[in-house]
PDB file of C-alpha atoms in Angstrom:
ATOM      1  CA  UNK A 634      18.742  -2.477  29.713  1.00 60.00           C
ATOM      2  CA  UNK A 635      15.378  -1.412  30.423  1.00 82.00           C
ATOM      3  CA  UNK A 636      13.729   1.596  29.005  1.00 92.00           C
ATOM      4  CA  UNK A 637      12.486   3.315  32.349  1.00 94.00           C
ATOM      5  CA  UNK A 638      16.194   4.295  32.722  1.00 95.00           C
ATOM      6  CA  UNK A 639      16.840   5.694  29.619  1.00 94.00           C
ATOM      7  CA  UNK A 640      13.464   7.227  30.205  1.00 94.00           C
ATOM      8  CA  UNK A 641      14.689   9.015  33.938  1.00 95.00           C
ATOM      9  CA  UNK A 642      17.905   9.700  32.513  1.00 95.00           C
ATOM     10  CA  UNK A 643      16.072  11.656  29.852  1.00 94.00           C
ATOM     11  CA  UNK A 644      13.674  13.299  32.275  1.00 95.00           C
ATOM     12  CA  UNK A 645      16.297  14.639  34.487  1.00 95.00           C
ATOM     13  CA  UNK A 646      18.037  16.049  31.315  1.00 94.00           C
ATOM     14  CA  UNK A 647      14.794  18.054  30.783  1.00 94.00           C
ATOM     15  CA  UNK A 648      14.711  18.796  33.897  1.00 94.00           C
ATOM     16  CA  UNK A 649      17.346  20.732  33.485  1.00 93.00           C
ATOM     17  CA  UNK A 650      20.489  18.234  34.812  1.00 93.00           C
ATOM     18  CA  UNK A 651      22.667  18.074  31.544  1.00 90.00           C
ATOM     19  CA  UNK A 652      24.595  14.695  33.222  1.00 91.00           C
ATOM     20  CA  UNK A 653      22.145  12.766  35.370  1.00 94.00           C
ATOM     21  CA  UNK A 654      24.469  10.521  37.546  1.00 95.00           C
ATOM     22  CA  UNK A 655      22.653   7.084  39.261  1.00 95.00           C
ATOM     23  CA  UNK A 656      20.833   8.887  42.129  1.00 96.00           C
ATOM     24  CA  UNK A 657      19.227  10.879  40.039  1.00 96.00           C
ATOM     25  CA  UNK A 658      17.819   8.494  38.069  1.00 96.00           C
ATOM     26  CA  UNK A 659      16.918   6.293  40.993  1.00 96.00           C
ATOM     27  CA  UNK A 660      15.435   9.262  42.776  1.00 96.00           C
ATOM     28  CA  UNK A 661      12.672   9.439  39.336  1.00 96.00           C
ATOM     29  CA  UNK A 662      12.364   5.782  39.669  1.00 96.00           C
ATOM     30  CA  UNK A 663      11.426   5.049  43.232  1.00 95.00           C
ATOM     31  CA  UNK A 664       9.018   8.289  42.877  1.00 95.00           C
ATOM     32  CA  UNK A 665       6.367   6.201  40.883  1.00 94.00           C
ATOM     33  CA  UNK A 666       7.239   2.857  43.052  1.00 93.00           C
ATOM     34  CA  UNK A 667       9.477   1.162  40.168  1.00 94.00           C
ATOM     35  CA  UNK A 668      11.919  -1.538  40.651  1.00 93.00           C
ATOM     36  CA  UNK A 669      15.711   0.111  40.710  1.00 94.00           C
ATOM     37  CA  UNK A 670      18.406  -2.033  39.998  1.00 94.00           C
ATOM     38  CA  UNK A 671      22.429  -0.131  40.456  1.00 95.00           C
ATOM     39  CA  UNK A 672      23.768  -1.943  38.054  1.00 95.00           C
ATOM     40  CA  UNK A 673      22.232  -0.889  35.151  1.00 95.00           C
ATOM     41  CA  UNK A 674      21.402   2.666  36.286  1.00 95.00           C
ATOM     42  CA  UNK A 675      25.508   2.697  36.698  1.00 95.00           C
ATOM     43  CA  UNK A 676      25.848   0.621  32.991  1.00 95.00           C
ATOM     44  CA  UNK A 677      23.656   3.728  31.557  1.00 94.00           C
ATOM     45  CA  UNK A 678      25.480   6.105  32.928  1.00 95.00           C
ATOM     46  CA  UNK A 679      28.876   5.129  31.881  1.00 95.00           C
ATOM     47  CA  UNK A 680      28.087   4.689  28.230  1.00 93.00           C
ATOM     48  CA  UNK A 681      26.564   8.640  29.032  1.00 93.00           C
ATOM     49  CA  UNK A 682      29.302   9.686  30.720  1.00 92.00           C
ATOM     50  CA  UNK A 683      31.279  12.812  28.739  1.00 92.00           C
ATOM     51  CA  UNK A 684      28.075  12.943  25.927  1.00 92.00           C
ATOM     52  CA  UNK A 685      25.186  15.167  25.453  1.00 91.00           C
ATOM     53  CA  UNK A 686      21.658  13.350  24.995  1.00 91.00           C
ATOM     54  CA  UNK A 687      21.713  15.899  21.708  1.00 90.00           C
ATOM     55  CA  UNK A 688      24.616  14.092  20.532  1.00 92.00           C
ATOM     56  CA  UNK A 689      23.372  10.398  21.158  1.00 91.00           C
ATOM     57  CA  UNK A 690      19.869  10.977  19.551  1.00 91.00           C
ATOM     58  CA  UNK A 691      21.575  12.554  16.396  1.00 92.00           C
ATOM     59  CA  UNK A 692      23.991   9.806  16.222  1.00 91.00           C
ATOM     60  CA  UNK A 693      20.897   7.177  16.864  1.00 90.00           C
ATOM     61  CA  UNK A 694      19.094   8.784  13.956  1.00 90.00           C
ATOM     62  CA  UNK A 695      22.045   8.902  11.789  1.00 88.00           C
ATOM     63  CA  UNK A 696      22.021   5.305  12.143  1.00 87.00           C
ATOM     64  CA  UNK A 697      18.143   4.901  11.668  1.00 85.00           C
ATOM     65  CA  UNK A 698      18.517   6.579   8.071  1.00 83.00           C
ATOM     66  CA  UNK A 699      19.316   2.884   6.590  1.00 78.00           C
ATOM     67  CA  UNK A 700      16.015   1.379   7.764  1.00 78.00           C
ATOM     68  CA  UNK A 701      12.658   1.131   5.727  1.00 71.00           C
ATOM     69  CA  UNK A 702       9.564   3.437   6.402  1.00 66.00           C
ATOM     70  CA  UNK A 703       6.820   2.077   8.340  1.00 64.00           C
ATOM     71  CA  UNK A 704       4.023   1.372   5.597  1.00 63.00           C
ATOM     72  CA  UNK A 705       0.234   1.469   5.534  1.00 60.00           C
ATOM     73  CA  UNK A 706      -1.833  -1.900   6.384  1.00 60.00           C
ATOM     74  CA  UNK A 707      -1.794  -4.074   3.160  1.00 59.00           C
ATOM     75  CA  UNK A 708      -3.927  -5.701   1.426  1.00 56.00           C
ATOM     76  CA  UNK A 709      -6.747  -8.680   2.799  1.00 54.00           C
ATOM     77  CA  UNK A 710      -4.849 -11.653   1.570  1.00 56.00           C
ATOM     78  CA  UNK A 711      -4.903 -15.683   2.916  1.00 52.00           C
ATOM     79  CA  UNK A 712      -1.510 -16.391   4.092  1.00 52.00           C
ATOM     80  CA  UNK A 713      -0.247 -19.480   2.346  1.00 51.00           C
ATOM     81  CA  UNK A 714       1.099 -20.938   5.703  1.00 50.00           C
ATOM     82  CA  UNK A 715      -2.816 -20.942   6.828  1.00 47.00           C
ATOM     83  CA  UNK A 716      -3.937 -22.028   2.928  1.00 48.00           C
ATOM     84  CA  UNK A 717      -1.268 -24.922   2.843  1.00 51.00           C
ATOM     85  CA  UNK A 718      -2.692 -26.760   6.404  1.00 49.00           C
ATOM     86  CA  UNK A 719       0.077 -25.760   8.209  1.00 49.00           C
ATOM     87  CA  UNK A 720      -1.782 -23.416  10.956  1.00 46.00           C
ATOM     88  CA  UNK A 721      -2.395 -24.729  14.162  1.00 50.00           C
ATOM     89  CA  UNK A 722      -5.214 -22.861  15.269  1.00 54.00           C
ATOM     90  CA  UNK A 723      -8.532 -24.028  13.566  1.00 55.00           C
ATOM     91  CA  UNK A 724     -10.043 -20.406  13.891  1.00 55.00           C
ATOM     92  CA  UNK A 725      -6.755 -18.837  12.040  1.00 54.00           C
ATOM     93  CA  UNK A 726      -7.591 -21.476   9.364  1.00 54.00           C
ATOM     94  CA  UNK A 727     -11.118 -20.665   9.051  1.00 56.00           C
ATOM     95  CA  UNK A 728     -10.775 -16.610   8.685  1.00 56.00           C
ATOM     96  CA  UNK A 729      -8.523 -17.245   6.224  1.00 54.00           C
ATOM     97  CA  UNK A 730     -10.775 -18.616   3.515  1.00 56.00           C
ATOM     98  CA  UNK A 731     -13.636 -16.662   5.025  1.00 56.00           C
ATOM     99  CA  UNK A 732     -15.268 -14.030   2.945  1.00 57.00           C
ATOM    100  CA  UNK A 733     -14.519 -10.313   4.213  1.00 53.00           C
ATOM    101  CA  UNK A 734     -15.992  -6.942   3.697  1.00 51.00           C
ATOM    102  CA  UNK A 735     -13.685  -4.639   1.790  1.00 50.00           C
ATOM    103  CA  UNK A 736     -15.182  -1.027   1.510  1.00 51.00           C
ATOM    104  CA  UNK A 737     -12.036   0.011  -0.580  1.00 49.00           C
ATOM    105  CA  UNK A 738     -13.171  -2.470  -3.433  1.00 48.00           C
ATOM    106  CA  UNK A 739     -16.820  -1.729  -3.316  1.00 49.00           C
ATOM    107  CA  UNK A 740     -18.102  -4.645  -0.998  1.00 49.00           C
ATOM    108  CA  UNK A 741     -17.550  -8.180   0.132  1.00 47.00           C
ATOM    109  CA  UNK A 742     -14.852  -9.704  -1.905  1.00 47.00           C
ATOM    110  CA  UNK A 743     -14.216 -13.432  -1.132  1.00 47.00           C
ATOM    111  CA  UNK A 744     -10.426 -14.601  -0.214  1.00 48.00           C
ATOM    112  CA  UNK A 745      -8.523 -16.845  -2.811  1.00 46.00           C
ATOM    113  CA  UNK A 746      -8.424 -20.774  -1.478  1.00 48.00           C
ATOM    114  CA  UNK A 747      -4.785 -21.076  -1.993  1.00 47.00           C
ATOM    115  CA  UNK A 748      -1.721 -19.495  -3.117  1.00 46.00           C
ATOM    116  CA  UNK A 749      -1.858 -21.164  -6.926  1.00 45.00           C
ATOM    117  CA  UNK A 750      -5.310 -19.687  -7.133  1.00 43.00           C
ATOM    118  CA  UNK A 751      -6.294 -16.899  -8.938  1.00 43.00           C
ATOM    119  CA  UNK A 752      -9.860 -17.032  -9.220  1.00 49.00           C
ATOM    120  CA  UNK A 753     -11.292 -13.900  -7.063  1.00 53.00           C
ATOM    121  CA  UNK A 754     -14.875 -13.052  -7.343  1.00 53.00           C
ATOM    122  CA  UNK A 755     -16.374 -10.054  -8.339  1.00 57.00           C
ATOM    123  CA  UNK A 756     -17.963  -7.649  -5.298  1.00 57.00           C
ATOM    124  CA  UNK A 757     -21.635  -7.960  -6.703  1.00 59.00           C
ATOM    125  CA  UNK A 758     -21.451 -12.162  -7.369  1.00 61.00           C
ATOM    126  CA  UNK A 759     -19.624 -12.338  -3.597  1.00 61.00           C
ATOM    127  CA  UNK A 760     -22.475 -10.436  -2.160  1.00 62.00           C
ATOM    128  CA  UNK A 761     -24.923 -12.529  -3.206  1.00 63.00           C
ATOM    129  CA  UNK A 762     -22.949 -15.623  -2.154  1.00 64.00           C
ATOM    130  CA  UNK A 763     -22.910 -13.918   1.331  1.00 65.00           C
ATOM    131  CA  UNK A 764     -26.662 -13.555   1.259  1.00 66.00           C
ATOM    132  CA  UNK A 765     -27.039 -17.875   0.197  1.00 67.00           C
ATOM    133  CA  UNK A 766     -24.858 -18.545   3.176  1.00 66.00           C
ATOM    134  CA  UNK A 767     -26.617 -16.616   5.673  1.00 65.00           C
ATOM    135  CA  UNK A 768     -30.035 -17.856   5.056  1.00 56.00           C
TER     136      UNK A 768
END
């Protein structure tokens, strides 16, 4: 089901209609040109019918509880499908043993060359590694 239906069933229920039936949500849809389709306007509104949109979202986020929390970025790591040969895209390959700036650790730190390695260079010796390499 697409989401511009649940979307104009949920702006005719702030628009004050507490139980949007098919035309209305047709009527939102064909206002900004969008495809309607009656089947799954009528679909929406039958697994609606005889609920509140209060009731749904609570039960939706009852069910949400069980799922992790979105976490930060982590950290600048190879992937050891690119490290092991088995990308496909040469350019993939090549950023992942490329050396990267890293403010958080005080400069350019240089990626490991494989997932058995452990061998990561200090900021100040990667730096000047940078500097051979660009001259």
């Amino acid at each position: 089901m697409g989401m511009k239906y649940c979307a104009a069933y949920l702006m005719a229920v702030l628009a004050g209609n507490e139980s949007p039936g098919a035309a209305d949500v047709q009527k939102i849809l064909e206002s900004v040109e969008a495809e309607y389709d009656a089947s799954i306007a009528e679909k929406l509104i039958s697994e609606l019918e005889g609920k509140t949109v209060h009731e749904v979202i609570a039960a939706g986020k009852e069910k949400l509880k069980g799922f992790g929390g979105g976490g930060g970025g982590g950290g600048l790591v190879a992937s050891p499908v690119v490290d092991q040969g088995y990308s496909r895209s040469p350019a993939i390959a090549a950023a992942a043993t490329a050396p990267v700036a890293v403010p958080a650790l005080g400069g350019a730190v240089q990626r490991a060359k494989g997932p058995a390695s452990s061998s990561a260079m200090s900021p100040r010796s990667s730096l000047a590694s940078l500097r051979r390499n660009q001259t």
